[in-house]
Amino acid sequence: MALSKNGIQRQSMADRVKQELLSRIMDGRMAPGARIVELQIAEEMQTSQGPVREALRELEAMDLIITEPYKGTRVRELTPKEIEDAYDVRAALEQLAAQLAAPTFKGNVDDLRKAANAVQTAAKRKDQRAYGTHDVKFHRMIVEAANNRALLRAWEALAYEVRIATRLGKTHIDLLAAQEVHWHLIDALEQGNGKAAGRMLAENVVAAFHQHK
């Protein structure tokens, strides 16, 4: 059934609210445990509570927020076990991604090198925030090159846990040493060796988890 003009506008506003809240959750402006007041968000974004309610339902379906009787709605808090589980699954997904992406990258790694250069530059500047941003981009390029939508969706679903671990983790990581693996990984992918690349990528994800503990 087609949406009316008002229905489209409502859906559009719900999406805007969702994207704004998603951004705040992911970049830490809304920390785990932070309360989300429906009326307050509606007033802030100059809309009614309907679109906000729809946005919150979608974020709850994504397991980013939780609503409980008498407690209201808040950003979901993570246990150490949940973060560890997320890294275990991410390691498995990225190992598979490297294996699937290897034929695409064989003899064709210029874009990966550019991404790795950005990671290296951030490491030299000791800019942990920029390092994290470019590192995620590097990993995402490999996952996208696997050309498997189910794999990409599963990988993206772990973004919250990974960002929280990074934000709460140690700040004294040797970034220059940590970024070295990118170049070994690129060499393996350039040769089309998906098995070796997958193994390195999985080990890198596990190492990243222990660095942030």
Short mmCIF file of C-alpha atoms in Angstrom, two decimals:
data_model
loop_
_atom_site.label_atom_id
_atom_site.label_comp_id
_atom_site.label_asym_id
_atom_site.label_seq_id
_atom_site.Cartn_x
_atom_site.Cartn_y
_atom_site.Cartn_z
CA MET A 1 0.00 0.00 0.00
CA ALA A 2 1.39 3.42 -1.01
CA LEU A 3 2.18 5.93 1.70
CA SER A 4 0.31 9.21 1.79
CA LYS A 5 2.27 12.46 1.65
CA ASN A 6 2.01 12.72 5.43
CA GLY A 7 3.11 9.12 5.77
CA ILE A 8 6.20 9.75 3.64
CA GLN A 9 7.04 12.86 5.64
CA ARG A 10 6.61 10.93 8.89
CA GLN A 11 8.83 8.12 7.65
CA SER A 12 11.43 10.60 6.45
CA MET A 13 11.52 12.30 9.85
CA ALA A 14 11.72 8.95 11.64
CA ASP A 15 14.75 8.09 9.52
CA ARG A 16 16.36 11.45 10.31
CA VAL A 17 15.84 10.90 14.04
CA LYS A 18 17.20 7.37 13.77
CA GLN A 19 20.34 8.49 11.92
CA GLU A 20 20.97 11.31 14.40
CA LEU A 21 20.61 9.03 17.43
CA LEU A 22 22.68 6.34 15.72
CA SER A 23 25.46 8.88 15.15
CA ARG A 24 25.37 9.99 18.78
CA ILE A 25 25.51 6.42 20.06
CA MET A 26 28.34 5.41 17.76
CA ASP A 27 30.58 8.42 18.43
CA GLY A 28 30.02 8.34 22.18
CA ARG A 29 27.90 11.44 22.65
CA MET A 30 25.28 9.04 24.01
CA ALA A 31 27.26 6.70 26.23
CA PRO A 32 26.16 3.21 27.29
CA GLY A 33 23.50 3.57 29.95
CA ALA A 34 22.48 7.09 28.86
CA ARG A 35 18.73 7.73 29.10
CA ILE A 36 16.79 8.65 25.98
CA VAL A 37 13.70 10.76 26.65
CA GLU A 38 11.23 10.61 23.77
CA LEU A 39 9.69 14.03 24.38
CA GLN A 40 13.09 15.68 24.76
CA ILE A 41 14.32 14.26 21.44
CA ALA A 42 11.09 15.32 19.73
CA GLU A 43 11.44 18.89 20.96
CA GLU A 44 15.11 19.02 20.04
CA MET A 45 14.46 17.83 16.49
CA GLN A 46 11.27 19.86 16.17
CA THR A 47 8.96 16.95 15.44
CA SER A 48 6.17 15.03 17.10
CA GLN A 49 6.76 11.99 19.30
CA GLY A 50 5.50 9.60 16.59
CA PRO A 51 8.63 9.66 14.39
CA VAL A 52 10.84 9.50 17.49
CA ARG A 53 8.95 6.42 18.68
CA GLU A 54 9.42 4.77 15.28
CA ALA A 55 13.14 5.60 15.31
CA LEU A 56 13.53 4.14 18.79
CA ARG A 57 11.79 0.93 17.72
CA GLU A 58 14.29 0.53 14.89
CA LEU A 59 17.26 1.21 17.15
CA GLU A 60 15.91 -1.33 19.64
CA ALA A 61 15.62 -3.88 16.82
CA MET A 62 19.31 -3.18 16.09
CA ASP A 63 20.03 -4.01 19.76
CA LEU A 64 21.48 -0.55 20.38
CA ILE A 65 18.95 0.61 22.94
CA ILE A 66 16.76 -1.11 25.50
CA THR A 67 13.38 -0.17 26.97
CA GLU A 68 12.28 -1.50 30.34
CA PRO A 69 9.14 -0.90 32.41
CA TYR A 70 9.58 1.87 35.00
CA LYS A 71 13.14 2.49 33.77
CA GLY A 72 12.46 3.99 30.36
CA THR A 73 14.74 3.84 27.35
CA ARG A 74 18.52 3.91 27.48
CA VAL A 75 21.55 3.08 25.38
CA ARG A 76 22.40 -0.59 25.85
CA GLU A 77 25.29 -1.32 28.16
CA LEU A 78 27.77 -4.02 27.20
CA THR A 79 29.33 -6.70 29.37
CA PRO A 80 32.98 -7.75 28.84
CA LYS A 81 31.65 -11.11 27.61
CA GLU A 82 29.51 -9.45 24.94
CA ILE A 83 32.51 -7.48 23.67
CA GLU A 84 34.70 -10.58 23.61
CA ASP A 85 31.99 -12.51 21.75
CA ALA A 86 31.74 -9.70 19.18
CA TYR A 87 35.47 -9.81 18.51
CA ASP A 88 35.41 -13.60 18.15
CA VAL A 89 32.66 -13.36 15.55
CA ARG A 90 34.34 -10.44 13.80
CA ALA A 91 37.56 -12.45 13.52
CA ALA A 92 35.69 -15.31 11.84
CA LEU A 93 33.84 -12.98 9.49
CA GLU A 94 36.97 -11.12 8.42
CA GLN A 95 38.86 -14.37 7.86
CA LEU A 96 36.12 -15.45 5.48
CA ALA A 97 36.01 -11.99 3.89
CA ALA A 98 39.74 -12.07 3.08
CA GLN A 99 39.40 -15.50 1.50
CA LEU A 100 36.48 -14.38 -0.66
CA ALA A 101 38.08 -11.03 -1.55
CA ALA A 102 41.50 -12.40 -2.53
CA PRO A 103 40.64 -12.92 -6.24
CA THR A 104 39.43 -9.31 -6.44
CA PHE A 105 42.60 -7.92 -4.90
CA LYS A 106 45.07 -10.14 -6.77
CA GLY A 107 47.38 -7.67 -8.54
CA ASN A 108 44.98 -4.87 -7.64
CA VAL A 109 45.74 -3.42 -4.21
CA ASP A 110 46.31 0.29 -4.95
CA ASP A 111 43.22 1.38 -3.00
CA LEU A 112 44.19 -0.82 -0.05
CA ARG A 113 47.66 0.75 -0.04
CA LYS A 114 46.12 4.23 0.07
CA ALA A 115 43.97 3.19 3.02
CA ALA A 116 46.97 1.65 4.79
CA ASN A 117 48.98 4.83 4.18
CA ALA A 118 46.25 6.81 5.94
CA VAL A 119 46.43 4.40 8.89
CA GLN A 120 50.22 4.73 8.98
CA THR A 121 50.05 8.53 8.89
CA ALA A 122 47.65 8.55 11.85
CA ALA A 123 49.97 6.17 13.70
CA LYS A 124 52.98 8.46 13.14
CA ARG A 125 50.95 11.37 14.51
CA LYS A 126 49.82 9.23 17.46
CA ASP A 127 46.27 10.22 16.59
CA GLN A 128 44.31 7.30 17.99
CA ARG A 129 40.93 8.62 16.84
CA ALA A 130 42.07 9.04 13.22
CA TYR A 131 43.85 5.69 13.41
CA GLY A 132 40.62 3.97 14.42
CA THR A 133 38.64 5.68 11.65
CA HIS A 134 41.09 4.73 8.91
CA ASP A 135 41.61 1.24 10.29
CA VAL A 136 37.87 0.54 10.17
CA LYS A 137 37.80 1.84 6.57
CA PHE A 138 40.64 -0.54 5.65
CA HIS A 139 38.85 -3.54 7.14
CA ARG A 140 35.55 -2.53 5.55
CA MET A 141 37.17 -2.40 2.11
CA ILE A 142 38.13 -6.05 2.46
CA VAL A 143 34.69 -7.06 3.72
CA GLU A 144 32.98 -5.19 0.87
CA ALA A 145 35.32 -6.79 -1.69
CA ALA A 146 34.07 -10.20 -0.54
CA ASN A 147 30.87 -9.28 -2.41
CA ASN A 148 28.65 -11.05 0.12
CA ARG A 149 25.80 -8.91 1.46
CA ALA A 150 24.99 -11.29 4.31
CA LEU A 151 28.60 -11.16 5.47
CA LEU A 152 28.67 -7.36 5.27
CA ARG A 153 25.42 -7.05 7.26
CA ALA A 154 26.74 -9.38 9.95
CA TRP A 155 30.02 -7.43 10.11
CA GLU A 156 28.24 -4.08 10.38
CA ALA A 157 26.05 -5.42 13.19
CA LEU A 158 29.17 -5.68 15.36
CA ALA A 159 30.13 -2.02 14.94
CA TYR A 160 28.69 -0.92 18.29
CA GLU A 161 30.59 -3.50 20.35
CA VAL A 162 33.84 -2.79 18.52
CA ARG A 163 33.54 0.99 18.94
CA ILE A 164 32.77 0.64 22.65
CA ALA A 165 35.78 -1.61 23.16
CA THR A 166 38.00 0.86 21.33
CA ARG A 167 36.66 3.82 23.30
CA LEU A 168 37.04 2.14 26.68
CA GLY A 169 40.30 0.38 25.92
CA LYS A 170 43.92 1.18 26.63
CA THR A 171 45.31 4.39 25.21
CA HIS A 172 48.99 3.39 25.35
CA ILE A 173 48.97 1.16 22.27
CA ASP A 174 52.01 1.32 19.98
CA LEU A 175 50.13 2.41 16.86
CA LEU A 176 53.18 2.19 14.58
CA ALA A 177 53.74 -1.41 15.57
CA ALA A 178 50.03 -2.21 15.29
CA GLN A 179 49.74 -0.88 11.74
CA GLU A 180 52.53 -3.08 10.37
CA VAL A 181 50.15 -6.00 9.83
CA HIS A 182 48.29 -4.04 7.15
CA TRP A 183 51.27 -4.23 4.81
CA HIS A 184 51.77 -7.98 5.27
CA LEU A 185 48.06 -8.44 4.65
CA ILE A 186 48.21 -6.37 1.45
CA ASP A 187 51.13 -8.47 0.18
CA ALA A 188 49.14 -11.67 0.71
CA LEU A 189 46.05 -10.27 -1.02
CA GLU A 190 48.11 -8.93 -3.92
CA GLN A 191 49.34 -12.49 -4.46
CA GLY A 192 45.78 -13.80 -4.25
CA ASN A 193 46.61 -15.82 -1.15
CA GLY A 194 43.25 -15.63 0.63
CA LYS A 195 44.10 -18.34 3.13
CA ALA A 196 47.17 -16.51 4.46
CA ALA A 197 45.38 -13.14 4.36
CA GLY A 198 42.40 -14.56 6.22
CA ARG A 199 44.60 -16.04 8.92
CA MET A 200 46.44 -12.74 9.40
CA LEU A 201 43.22 -10.75 9.50
CA ALA A 202 41.65 -13.03 12.10
CA GLU A 203 44.79 -12.88 14.25
CA ASN A 204 44.83 -9.10 13.91
CA VAL A 205 41.24 -8.81 15.16
CA VAL A 206 41.97 -11.04 18.16
CA ALA A 207 45.13 -9.05 18.93
CA ALA A 208 43.14 -5.80 18.72
CA PHE A 209 40.72 -7.14 21.34
CA HIS A 210 43.54 -7.95 23.76
CA GLN A 211 45.14 -4.55 23.13
CA HIS A 212 41.94 -2.81 24.16
CA LYS A 213 41.37 -4.91 27.30
#
